[in-house]
mmCIF file of C-alpha atoms and ligand atoms in Angstrom:
data_model
loop_
_atom_site.group_PDB
_atom_site.id
_atom_site.type_symbol
_atom_site.label_atom_id
_atom_site.label_comp_id
_atom_site.label_asym_id
_atom_site.label_seq_id
_atom_site.Cartn_x
_atom_site.Cartn_y
_atom_site.Cartn_z
ATOM 1 C CA MET A 1 -17.196 23.355 13.723
ATOM 2 C CA ASN A 2 -17.440 21.858 10.027
ATOM 3 C CA SER A 3 -17.420 18.523 9.840
ATOM 4 C CA LYS A 4 -13.938 16.273 9.402
ATOM 5 C CA ILE A 5 -13.309 15.906 5.403
ATOM 6 C CA TRP A 6 -10.916 12.697 6.455
ATOM 7 C CA LEU A 7 -7.706 11.553 4.571
ATOM 8 C CA SER A 8 -9.673 8.231 2.559
ATOM 9 C CA SER A 9 -12.894 6.842 4.602
ATOM 10 C CA PRO A 10 -14.549 3.723 3.967
ATOM 11 C CA HIS A 11 -17.051 3.486 1.115
ATOM 12 C CA ILE A 12 -19.892 1.383 1.210
ATOM 13 C CA GLY A 13 -21.850 0.098 -1.831
ATOM 14 C CA THR A 14 -25.129 -2.018 -2.418
ATOM 15 C CA ASN A 15 -24.340 -5.331 -1.923
ATOM 16 C CA GLU A 16 -21.684 -5.286 1.048
ATOM 17 C CA LEU A 17 -24.362 -5.858 3.726
ATOM 18 C CA ASN A 18 -26.795 -8.497 2.106
ATOM 19 C CA TYR A 19 -23.408 -10.949 1.956
ATOM 20 C CA VAL A 20 -23.300 -10.386 5.484
ATOM 21 C CA ASN A 21 -26.724 -11.054 6.115
ATOM 22 C CA GLU A 22 -26.726 -14.498 3.608
ATOM 23 C CA ALA A 23 -23.676 -15.154 6.405
ATOM 24 C CA PHE A 24 -25.464 -14.256 9.146
ATOM 25 C CA ASP A 25 -29.096 -16.746 8.002
ATOM 26 C CA THR A 26 -26.933 -19.033 7.618
ATOM 27 C CA ASN A 27 -24.404 -19.027 10.358
ATOM 28 C CA TRP A 28 -21.255 -19.183 8.929
ATOM 29 C CA ILE A 29 -19.812 -16.904 10.904
ATOM 30 C CA ALA A 30 -16.375 -18.219 11.148
ATOM 31 C CA PRO A 31 -12.946 -18.068 9.495
ATOM 32 C CA LEU A 32 -13.887 -20.212 7.257
ATOM 33 C CA GLY A 33 -17.026 -20.416 4.799
ATOM 34 C CA PRO A 34 -18.253 -20.195 1.214
ATOM 35 C CA HIS A 35 -17.756 -15.819 1.128
ATOM 36 C CA VAL A 36 -13.876 -16.580 1.625
ATOM 37 C CA ASN A 37 -14.114 -19.045 -1.180
ATOM 38 C CA ALA A 38 -15.812 -16.858 -3.744
ATOM 39 C CA PHE A 39 -14.082 -13.083 -2.369
ATOM 40 C CA GLU A 40 -10.968 -15.934 -2.862
ATOM 41 C CA GLN A 41 -11.669 -16.436 -6.499
ATOM 42 C CA ALA A 42 -12.986 -12.863 -6.800
ATOM 43 C CA LEU A 43 -9.483 -11.806 -6.362
ATOM 44 C CA GLN A 44 -7.975 -14.002 -8.372
ATOM 45 C CA GLU A 45 -9.945 -12.906 -11.087
ATOM 46 C CA GLN A 46 -8.859 -8.932 -10.201
ATOM 47 C CA THR A 47 -5.376 -9.650 -10.081
ATOM 48 C CA GLN A 48 -4.606 -12.421 -12.935
ATOM 49 C CA THR A 49 -3.083 -14.390 -9.922
ATOM 50 C CA LYS A 50 -3.911 -18.091 -9.932
ATOM 51 C CA HIS A 51 -3.942 -18.393 -5.908
ATOM 52 C CA ALA A 52 -5.384 -16.083 -3.233
ATOM 53 C CA ALA A 53 -5.348 -16.741 0.191
ATOM 54 C CA ALA A 54 -7.761 -13.948 1.857
ATOM 55 C CA LEU A 55 -6.860 -13.347 5.765
ATOM 56 C CA THR A 56 -6.714 -11.228 8.822
ATOM 57 C CA SER A 57 -4.276 -8.277 7.396
ATOM 58 C CA GLY A 58 -2.146 -7.487 4.901
ATOM 59 C CA THR A 59 0.883 -7.472 7.758
ATOM 60 C CA SER A 60 -0.324 -10.874 8.193
ATOM 61 C CA ALA A 61 -0.029 -11.913 4.597
ATOM 62 C CA LEU A 62 3.323 -10.633 4.718
ATOM 63 C CA HIS A 63 4.550 -12.254 7.654
ATOM 64 C CA LEU A 64 3.244 -15.915 5.768
ATOM 65 C CA ALA A 65 4.889 -14.694 2.574
ATOM 66 C CA LEU A 66 8.342 -14.219 4.804
ATOM 67 C CA ILE A 67 7.791 -17.682 7.018
ATOM 68 C CA LEU A 68 7.077 -19.636 3.581
ATOM 69 C CA LEU A 69 10.418 -18.068 2.051
ATOM 70 C CA GLY A 70 12.322 -19.798 4.489
ATOM 71 C CA VAL A 71 13.088 -16.037 6.185
ATOM 72 C CA LYS A 72 14.741 -16.727 10.112
ATOM 73 C CA THR A 73 16.790 -15.347 12.931
ATOM 74 C CA SER A 74 19.676 -13.375 11.176
ATOM 75 C CA ASP A 75 18.929 -13.698 7.691
ATOM 76 C CA THR A 76 18.444 -10.484 5.785
ATOM 77 C CA VAL A 77 15.351 -8.828 3.796
ATOM 78 C CA PHE A 78 15.827 -5.806 1.568
ATOM 79 C CA CYS A 79 12.965 -3.408 2.445
ATOM 80 C CA GLN A 80 11.774 -0.124 0.569
ATOM 81 C CA SER A 81 12.612 2.201 3.367
ATOM 82 C CA ILE A 82 9.563 5.121 1.874
ATOM 83 C CA THR A 83 6.663 3.138 3.344
ATOM 84 C CA PHE A 84 3.719 2.163 6.095
ATOM 85 C CA SER A 85 6.219 0.480 9.000
ATOM 86 C CA ALA A 86 4.338 -2.952 8.178
ATOM 87 C CA SER A 87 5.819 -3.619 5.314
ATOM 88 C CA ALA A 88 8.912 -3.976 7.550
ATOM 89 C CA ASN A 89 7.930 -5.471 11.171
ATOM 90 C CA PRO A 90 7.468 -8.704 9.756
ATOM 91 C CA ILE A 91 10.760 -9.202 8.586
ATOM 92 C CA ALA A 92 11.602 -8.460 12.422
ATOM 93 C CA TYR A 93 8.527 -10.858 13.733
ATOM 94 C CA GLN A 94 11.303 -13.269 12.071
ATOM 95 C CA GLY A 95 13.791 -12.008 13.818
ATOM 96 C CA ALA A 96 15.264 -11.208 10.716
ATOM 97 C CA ILE A 97 17.136 -8.259 9.629
ATOM 98 C CA PRO A 98 16.099 -5.543 7.539
ATOM 99 C CA VAL A 99 17.897 -3.491 4.838
ATOM 100 C CA PHE A 100 16.521 -0.596 2.960
ATOM 101 C CA ILE A 101 16.353 0.746 -0.007
ATOM 102 C CA ASP A 102 15.435 4.298 -0.974
ATOM 103 C CA SER A 103 13.507 5.470 -3.893
ATOM 104 C CA GLU A 104 13.566 6.732 -6.966
ATOM 105 C CA GLU A 105 12.128 9.312 -8.539
ATOM 106 C CA ASP A 106 9.676 8.816 -11.050
ATOM 107 C CA THR A 107 7.468 6.482 -9.361
ATOM 108 C CA TRP A 108 8.719 6.836 -5.631
ATOM 109 C CA ASN A 109 9.516 3.997 -5.301
ATOM 110 C CA MET A 110 12.259 1.047 -4.460
ATOM 111 C CA ASP A 111 15.322 2.529 -6.757
ATOM 112 C CA PRO A 112 16.357 -0.395 -9.176
ATOM 113 C CA VAL A 113 20.133 1.297 -9.566
ATOM 114 C CA LEU A 114 20.341 1.349 -5.811
ATOM 115 C CA LEU A 115 18.483 -2.542 -5.563
ATOM 116 C CA ARG A 116 21.656 -3.467 -7.962
ATOM 117 C CA SER A 117 24.019 -1.958 -5.520
ATOM 118 C CA ALA A 118 22.838 -3.317 -2.289
ATOM 119 C CA LEU A 119 22.632 -6.786 -4.258
ATOM 120 C CA GLU A 120 26.281 -6.723 -5.712
ATOM 121 C CA GLU A 121 27.550 -5.386 -1.928
ATOM 122 C CA ALA A 122 25.229 -8.198 0.081
ATOM 123 C CA LYS A 123 26.888 -11.038 -2.783
ATOM 124 C CA GLN A 124 30.773 -9.667 -2.296
ATOM 125 C CA ASN A 125 29.852 -10.460 1.672
ATOM 126 C CA GLY A 126 29.018 -13.345 0.538
ATOM 127 C CA LYS A 127 25.443 -13.171 2.276
ATOM 128 C CA LEU A 128 21.884 -12.548 -0.048
ATOM 129 C CA PRO A 129 18.924 -11.523 1.490
ATOM 130 C CA LYS A 130 16.264 -13.950 1.768
ATOM 131 C CA ALA A 131 13.447 -11.438 0.025
ATOM 132 C CA ILE A 132 12.972 -8.352 -1.602
ATOM 133 C CA ILE A 133 10.082 -6.000 -0.507
ATOM 134 C CA PRO A 134 9.075 -3.205 -2.811
ATOM 135 C CA VAL A 135 6.191 -1.519 -2.138
ATOM 136 C CA HIS A 136 3.617 0.566 -4.483
ATOM 137 C CA LEU A 137 3.109 3.930 -2.606
ATOM 138 C CA TYR A 138 -0.088 5.212 -2.595
ATOM 139 C CA GLY A 139 -1.379 3.423 -5.341
ATOM 140 C CA MET A 140 1.895 4.348 -8.147
ATOM 141 C CA PRO A 141 3.413 0.971 -9.344
ATOM 142 C CA ALA A 142 7.179 0.524 -8.420
ATOM 143 C CA LYS A 143 9.285 -0.179 -11.393
ATOM 144 C CA MET A 144 8.305 -3.651 -11.523
ATOM 145 C CA ASP A 145 10.402 -5.260 -14.485
ATOM 146 C CA GLU A 146 13.475 -4.030 -13.791
ATOM 147 C CA ILE A 147 13.291 -4.986 -10.028
ATOM 148 C CA LEU A 148 12.177 -8.684 -11.170
ATOM 149 C CA LYS A 149 15.171 -8.786 -13.966
ATOM 150 C CA ILE A 150 17.481 -7.848 -11.050
ATOM 151 C CA ALA A 151 16.331 -9.670 -8.515
ATOM 152 C CA LYS A 152 16.137 -12.708 -10.688
ATOM 153 C CA GLU A 153 19.871 -12.012 -11.328
ATOM 154 C CA TYR A 154 20.978 -12.611 -7.845
ATOM 155 C CA SER A 155 18.303 -15.725 -7.373
ATOM 156 C CA VAL A 156 16.625 -13.869 -4.452
ATOM 157 C CA PRO A 157 12.316 -13.877 -4.948
ATOM 158 C CA VAL A 158 10.281 -10.481 -4.804
ATOM 159 C CA ILE A 159 7.310 -9.826 -2.603
ATOM 160 C CA GLU A 160 5.543 -7.591 -3.530
ATOM 161 C CA ASP A 161 3.592 -5.015 -1.006
ATOM 162 C CA ALA A 162 0.687 -4.431 -3.446
ATOM 163 C CA ALA A 163 -1.540 -3.337 -0.100
ATOM 164 C CA GLU A 164 -1.797 0.127 -1.296
ATOM 165 C CA ALA A 165 -2.397 -0.983 -5.215
ATOM 166 C CA LEU A 166 -5.006 -3.456 -5.873
ATOM 167 C CA GLY A 167 -6.403 -1.539 -9.334
ATOM 168 C CA SER A 168 -3.168 -0.496 -10.135
ATOM 169 C CA SER A 169 -1.657 -2.376 -13.255
ATOM 170 C CA ILE A 170 0.855 -1.868 -15.641
ATOM 171 C CA ASN A 171 0.759 -2.276 -19.282
ATOM 172 C CA ASN A 172 -2.444 -3.793 -17.628
ATOM 173 C CA LYS A 173 -0.562 -6.562 -15.746
ATOM 174 C CA PRO A 174 -2.249 -6.204 -12.288
ATOM 175 C CA CYS A 175 -0.154 -5.440 -9.033
ATOM 176 C CA GLY A 176 0.265 -8.030 -6.668
ATOM 177 C CA SER A 177 0.478 -10.318 -9.998
ATOM 178 C CA PHE A 178 4.007 -9.640 -10.562
ATOM 179 C CA GLY A 179 6.368 -11.175 -7.380
ATOM 180 C CA GLU A 180 6.340 -14.644 -6.191
ATOM 181 C CA PHE A 181 3.919 -13.377 -3.731
ATOM 182 C CA GLY A 182 1.969 -10.216 -3.953
ATOM 183 C CA VAL A 183 0.492 -8.907 -0.645
ATOM 184 C CA LEU A 184 -3.143 -6.848 -0.542
ATOM 185 C CA SER A 185 -4.848 -5.153 2.284
ATOM 186 C CA PHE A 186 -8.400 -4.133 2.882
ATOM 187 C CA ASN A 187 -7.605 -2.068 6.323
ATOM 188 C CA GLY A 188 -10.251 0.458 6.562
ATOM 189 C CA ASN A 189 -8.154 3.334 4.938
ATOM 190 C CA LYS A 190 -7.398 1.357 1.855
ATOM 191 C CA ILE A 191 -8.724 1.793 -1.337
ATOM 192 C CA ILE A 192 -11.730 -1.726 -0.976
ATOM 193 C CA THR A 193 -12.167 -2.098 2.712
ATOM 194 C CA THR A 194 -13.322 -5.695 4.902
ATOM 195 C CA SER A 195 -12.492 -3.339 7.817
ATOM 196 C CA GLY A 196 -9.487 -5.619 8.678
ATOM 197 C CA GLY A 197 -8.282 -7.975 6.153
ATOM 198 C CA GLY A 198 -5.204 -8.948 3.618
ATOM 199 C CA ALA A 199 -4.551 -11.600 0.826
ATOM 200 C CA LEU A 200 -1.557 -13.944 0.084
ATOM 201 C CA LEU A 201 -1.228 -13.633 -3.750
ATOM 202 C CA SER A 202 0.808 -16.122 -6.031
ATOM 203 C CA GLU A 203 0.961 -18.387 -9.010
ATOM 204 C CA ASN A 204 2.206 -21.573 -6.562
ATOM 205 C CA ALA A 205 -1.084 -23.795 -5.424
ATOM 206 C CA GLU A 206 1.656 -25.088 -3.115
ATOM 207 C CA MET A 207 2.710 -21.652 -1.143
ATOM 208 C CA ILE A 208 -0.760 -20.867 -1.023
ATOM 209 C CA GLU A 209 -1.720 -24.153 0.577
ATOM 210 C CA LYS A 210 -0.079 -23.759 3.235
ATOM 211 C CA ALA A 211 0.206 -20.631 3.978
ATOM 212 C CA ARG A 212 -3.982 -21.409 4.527
ATOM 213 C CA PHE A 213 -2.812 -25.007 6.767
ATOM 214 C CA LEU A 214 -0.312 -21.465 8.734
ATOM 215 C CA ALA A 215 -2.916 -19.243 9.120
ATOM 216 C CA THR A 216 -5.587 -21.629 10.472
ATOM 217 C CA GLN A 217 -2.875 -22.866 13.397
ATOM 218 C CA ALA A 218 -0.737 -25.275 11.965
ATOM 219 C CA ARG A 219 -3.406 -28.160 12.526
ATOM 220 C CA ASP A 220 -1.609 -32.070 11.339
ATOM 221 C CA SER A 221 -4.513 -34.148 9.872
ATOM 222 C CA ALA A 222 -5.959 -35.657 12.566
ATOM 223 C CA PRO A 223 -8.923 -35.999 14.428
ATOM 224 C CA HIS A 224 -7.503 -34.655 17.412
ATOM 225 C CA TYR A 225 -5.492 -31.419 17.974
ATOM 226 C CA GLN A 226 -1.947 -32.741 16.910
ATOM 227 C CA HIS A 227 0.725 -29.952 15.402
ATOM 228 C CA SER A 228 4.224 -30.111 13.667
ATOM 229 C CA HIS A 229 4.542 -26.360 12.737
ATOM 230 C CA ILE A 230 3.637 -23.291 14.789
ATOM 231 C CA GLY A 231 0.539 -21.962 13.624
ATOM 232 C CA TYR A 232 -1.142 -18.403 13.377
ATOM 233 C CA ASN A 233 -4.476 -17.373 13.750
ATOM 234 C CA TYR A 234 -4.915 -15.760 10.606
ATOM 235 C CA ARG A 235 -7.440 -16.314 8.294
ATOM 236 C CA MET A 236 -10.019 -14.146 7.100
ATOM 237 C CA SER A 237 -13.954 -14.581 9.075
ATOM 238 C CA ASN A 238 -16.730 -15.406 6.492
ATOM 239 C CA VAL A 239 -18.528 -12.271 7.469
ATOM 240 C CA LEU A 240 -15.640 -9.688 6.085
ATOM 241 C CA ALA A 241 -15.050 -11.728 3.665
ATOM 242 C CA GLY A 242 -19.266 -10.710 2.494
ATOM 243 C CA ILE A 243 -17.779 -7.066 3.033
ATOM 244 C CA GLY A 244 -14.899 -7.895 0.489
ATOM 245 C CA ARG A 245 -17.082 -9.515 -2.073
ATOM 246 C CA GLY A 246 -19.433 -6.549 -2.125
ATOM 247 C CA GLN A 247 -16.628 -4.342 -2.016
ATOM 248 C CA LEU A 248 -14.989 -5.589 -5.242
ATOM 249 C CA GLU A 249 -18.131 -5.457 -7.060
ATOM 250 C CA VAL A 250 -17.152 -1.718 -6.738
ATOM 251 C CA LEU A 251 -13.526 -1.424 -6.736
ATOM 252 C CA ASN A 252 -13.812 0.158 -10.382
ATOM 253 C CA ASP A 253 -15.723 2.167 -9.596
ATOM 254 C CA ARG A 254 -13.570 3.534 -6.275
ATOM 255 C CA VAL A 255 -10.319 3.553 -8.663
ATOM 256 C CA ALA A 256 -13.039 5.789 -10.996
ATOM 257 C CA ALA A 257 -13.742 8.400 -8.614
ATOM 258 C CA ARG A 258 -10.109 8.136 -6.710
ATOM 259 C CA ARG A 259 -8.746 8.877 -10.181
ATOM 260 C CA ASN A 260 -10.818 11.857 -10.886
ATOM 261 C CA ASN A 261 -10.126 13.049 -7.458
ATOM 262 C CA PHE A 262 -6.136 13.517 -8.766
ATOM 263 C CA GLU A 263 -7.753 15.217 -11.909
ATOM 264 C CA ARG A 264 -9.002 17.912 -9.838
ATOM 265 C CA TYR A 265 -6.080 18.482 -7.797
ATOM 266 C CA LYS A 266 -3.947 18.564 -9.956
ATOM 267 C CA GLN A 267 -6.513 21.040 -12.041
ATOM 268 C CA TYR A 268 -6.825 23.234 -9.246
ATOM 269 C CA PHE A 269 -2.994 23.629 -8.350
ATOM 270 C CA SER A 270 -1.796 23.926 -11.751
ATOM 271 C CA LYS A 271 -3.691 27.663 -11.634
ATOM 272 C CA HIS A 272 -1.283 28.019 -9.192
ATOM 273 C CA ASN A 273 1.408 26.874 -11.160
ATOM 274 C CA ASN A 274 0.917 29.393 -13.880
ATOM 275 C CA ALA A 275 1.622 32.131 -11.539
ATOM 276 C CA GLY A 276 4.849 31.093 -10.706
ATOM 277 C CA PHE A 277 4.263 27.865 -8.245
ATOM 278 C CA ASN A 278 5.535 24.902 -8.032
ATOM 279 C CA ILE A 279 3.318 22.225 -7.010
ATOM 280 C CA GLN A 280 4.275 18.896 -7.803
ATOM 281 C CA PHE A 281 2.681 14.949 -8.759
ATOM 282 C CA GLN A 282 3.240 11.510 -7.982
ATOM 283 C CA GLU A 283 3.374 10.972 -12.428
ATOM 284 C CA GLU A 284 2.644 7.586 -14.172
ATOM 285 C CA PRO A 285 5.295 6.812 -16.262
ATOM 286 C CA ASP A 286 4.218 5.542 -19.746
ATOM 287 C CA GLY A 287 1.811 2.000 -19.526
ATOM 288 C CA TYR A 288 1.526 2.450 -15.981
ATOM 289 C CA HIS A 289 -1.608 3.046 -14.511
ATOM 290 C CA SER A 290 -2.319 4.004 -10.361
ATOM 291 C CA ASN A 291 -5.701 3.762 -8.128
ATOM 292 C CA ARG A 292 -4.449 6.844 -7.215
ATOM 293 C CA TRP A 293 -5.621 5.250 -3.607
ATOM 294 C CA LEU A 294 -3.725 8.914 -2.362
ATOM 295 C CA THR A 295 -2.876 12.064 -4.503
ATOM 296 C CA CYS A 296 -0.320 13.518 -2.633
ATOM 297 C CA ILE A 297 2.008 16.504 -3.198
ATOM 298 C CA LEU A 298 5.054 17.718 -3.346
ATOM 299 C CA VAL A 299 5.515 21.147 -1.693
ATOM 300 C CA ASP A 300 9.351 22.628 -1.575
ATOM 301 C CA PRO A 301 9.840 25.686 -0.216
ATOM 302 C CA ILE A 302 11.699 27.276 -2.817
ATOM 303 C CA ASN A 303 10.426 26.657 -5.493
ATOM 304 C CA ASN A 304 6.840 27.664 -3.995
ATOM 305 C CA LYS A 305 7.463 31.387 -2.221
ATOM 306 C CA GLY A 306 8.113 30.144 1.325
ATOM 307 C CA ILE A 307 5.246 27.834 1.347
ATOM 308 C CA THR A 308 5.659 24.122 2.971
ATOM 309 C CA ARG A 309 3.922 21.292 3.515
ATOM 310 C CA GLU A 310 3.433 21.885 7.106
ATOM 311 C CA ILE A 311 2.384 25.529 6.623
ATOM 312 C CA ILE A 312 -1.026 23.517 4.315
ATOM 313 C CA ARG A 313 -1.169 20.304 6.888
ATOM 314 C CA LEU A 314 -1.680 22.893 9.362
ATOM 315 C CA GLU A 315 -3.719 25.200 7.946
ATOM 316 C CA PHE A 316 -6.001 22.180 6.738
ATOM 317 C CA GLU A 317 -6.246 20.826 10.441
ATOM 318 C CA THR A 318 -7.928 24.678 11.631
ATOM 319 C CA GLU A 319 -10.108 23.643 9.450
ATOM 320 C CA ASN A 320 -11.109 19.918 10.058
ATOM 321 C CA ILE A 321 -9.161 18.933 7.034
ATOM 322 C CA GLU A 322 -6.874 16.256 7.713
ATOM 323 C CA ALA A 323 -3.838 15.898 5.250
ATOM 324 C CA ARG A 324 -0.734 14.090 6.050
ATOM 325 C CA PRO A 325 2.966 13.955 5.800
ATOM 326 C CA LEU A 326 4.185 10.870 3.162
ATOM 327 C CA TRP A 327 5.247 7.868 5.300
ATOM 328 C CA LYS A 328 8.545 8.126 7.064
ATOM 329 C CA PRO A 329 11.336 6.399 5.769
ATOM 330 C CA MET A 330 12.142 3.318 7.447
ATOM 331 C CA HIS A 331 15.637 4.687 7.944
ATOM 332 C CA GLN A 332 14.872 7.738 10.254
ATOM 333 C CA GLN A 333 12.743 5.627 12.085
ATOM 334 C CA PRO A 334 13.623 5.594 15.851
ATOM 335 C CA VAL A 335 12.743 1.317 15.869
ATOM 336 C CA PHE A 336 15.411 0.619 12.772
ATOM 337 C CA ALA A 337 17.729 3.405 13.806
ATOM 338 C CA SER A 338 20.472 0.382 13.989
ATOM 339 C CA SER A 339 19.775 -1.160 10.019
ATOM 340 C CA LYS A 340 21.543 -0.744 7.181
ATOM 341 C CA SER A 341 20.112 1.126 4.315
ATOM 342 C CA PHE A 342 21.368 2.081 0.909
ATOM 343 C CA LEU A 343 20.444 5.937 0.708
ATOM 344 C CA ASN A 344 20.842 8.724 -2.770
ATOM 345 C CA GLY A 345 18.558 11.048 -0.701
ATOM 346 C CA VAL A 346 15.076 10.537 -2.725
ATOM 347 C CA SER A 347 12.863 9.324 -0.118
ATOM 348 C CA ASP A 348 14.181 12.248 2.971
ATOM 349 C CA LYS A 349 13.252 14.450 0.530
ATOM 350 C CA LEU A 350 10.012 12.867 -0.260
ATOM 351 C CA PHE A 351 9.439 12.849 3.301
ATOM 352 C CA GLU A 352 10.376 16.380 3.729
ATOM 353 C CA ASN A 353 8.044 17.572 1.087
ATOM 354 C CA GLY A 354 5.107 15.209 0.996
ATOM 355 C CA LEU A 355 1.929 15.882 1.924
ATOM 356 C CA CYS A 356 -1.115 13.375 1.021
ATOM 357 C CA LEU A 357 -4.104 15.646 0.356
ATOM 358 C CA PRO A 358 -8.107 13.910 1.380
ATOM 359 C CA SER A 359 -8.224 11.825 -1.686
ATOM 360 C CA GLY A 360 -11.762 9.333 -0.372
ATOM 361 C CA SER A 361 -13.588 7.720 -2.754
ATOM 362 C CA ASN A 362 -16.416 9.743 -1.417
ATOM 363 C CA LEU A 363 -15.221 13.283 -1.075
ATOM 364 C CA THR A 364 -18.183 15.384 -1.692
ATOM 365 C CA GLU A 365 -18.050 18.636 -3.921
ATOM 366 C CA GLU A 366 -18.787 20.558 -1.403
ATOM 367 C CA GLU A 367 -15.872 19.036 1.033
ATOM 368 C CA PHE A 368 -13.858 19.829 -2.311
ATOM 369 C CA GLU A 369 -14.825 23.835 -2.444
ATOM 370 C CA ARG A 370 -14.214 23.547 1.445
ATOM 371 C CA ILE A 371 -10.442 22.045 0.261
ATOM 372 C CA PHE A 372 -9.863 24.011 -2.215
ATOM 373 C CA ASP A 373 -11.120 27.483 -0.162
ATOM 374 C CA CYS A 374 -8.783 26.661 2.141
ATOM 375 C CA LEU A 375 -5.420 26.554 -0.231
ATOM 376 C CA ASP A 376 -6.453 29.503 -1.838
ATOM 377 C CA LYS A 377 -6.394 31.279 1.141
ATOM 378 C CA ILE A 378 -2.983 29.848 1.581
ATOM 379 C CA PHE A 379 -2.172 30.667 -1.754
ATOM 380 C CA ALA A 380 -2.980 34.983 -1.331
ATOM 381 C CA LYS A 381 -1.151 34.864 1.360
ATOM 382 C CA TYR A 382 2.076 33.760 -0.215
ATOM 383 C CA ASN A 383 1.630 35.094 -3.359
HETATM 384 C C1 PLP B 401 -1.640 -0.699 4.549
HETATM 385 C C2 PLP B 401 -0.245 -1.323 4.413
HETATM 386 C C3 PLP B 401 0.389 -2.437 4.919
HETATM 387 C C4 PLP B 401 -0.763 -3.435 6.245
HETATM 388 O O1 PLP B 401 -1.284 -3.656 5.806
HETATM 389 P P1 PLP B 401 -2.890 -4.406 6.687
HETATM 390 O O2 PLP B 401 -4.202 -4.570 6.218
HETATM 391 O O3 PLP B 401 -3.115 -2.369 7.646
HETATM 392 O O4 PLP B 401 -2.034 -4.915 7.752
HETATM 393 C C5 PLP B 401 1.095 -3.058 4.185
HETATM 394 N N1 PLP B 401 2.170 -2.071 4.375
HETATM 395 C C6 PLP B 401 1.618 -1.299 3.003
HETATM 396 C C7 PLP B 401 2.378 -0.341 2.464
HETATM 397 C C8 PLP B 401 0.438 -0.306 3.564
HETATM 398 O O5 PLP B 401 0.236 0.524 3.301
#
């Protein structure tokens, strides 16, 4: 059996282990320490935000953002429907009610038109949401200008789920810096990793200070253990922050490699598209810069002589190549079956026809050849 080609595997640089060794040598093996502070500083610079709190995960960052915005039982929160479940789960942690918003076709992210109708309806019903969570899917920025403008009209804060979009930007403004809060993830499959980790970003110093307080069990300032708030154990370890420092140093290289993957796939498929197929991509609108975390294609069988994304995925599977359908929209998930949603058919279609291709920044020439050989076989069969 050929070795496995992963969708997106960790890609460690040169300095990570030096920082980890430094943590060991100085005995800073705790959810605080010099690497945590330095990593936060570096994240602020990278994302052009004033304040960052390094946390255990993107999920915990989203959870704290909701808590800081005062989201409580039976409040509503608007969330992009097509996303990873971690965007929506923290809404449920708070006992709040998610309302799912469909996507537009350009970026595949939250549709500003639907967002406006959902907000208008909520206003008529006298119950505006406590927050709006757009997502930058696969690194492609959502239409933040429009989303922020509409959110402002209704005075609802935006939590920007930039878990997949570190290194992406709109007109050179980094993803993660648009909302009241920005959320990053450093899970093992993301563009850079700390094995597991996340961060909460904001311009608001007080909010980030509060996030750090809540993330370390909400201890009041007293020599004994005293608590006036419910706390969480959400702070990033100094060891992992060391990995994060090294990974941030190579972020630009990782983005370049992933963008190069996208170009290679695009060039490969153009050969078939010129021969009567029609494989589609997530394209960057003017001024948009995607980190191209994952290269995704849309395979509509009607325009591709019967080829479906499942045909490709299963053929890959026999060759030990990992590919995955796009995120299954939250409004289709059994766990959110009773949730309200505002739909236009776009995310259903994306899920039906969408496939994420192997996209690691460490893909080798040999691996690309195996992927293209496998695809060649499929296209030849359906030609
Ligand atoms: C990965 C991811 C998260 C969660 O991040 P974790 O660090 O895994 O908790 C949230 N939202 C999106 C869109 C993600 O892809």
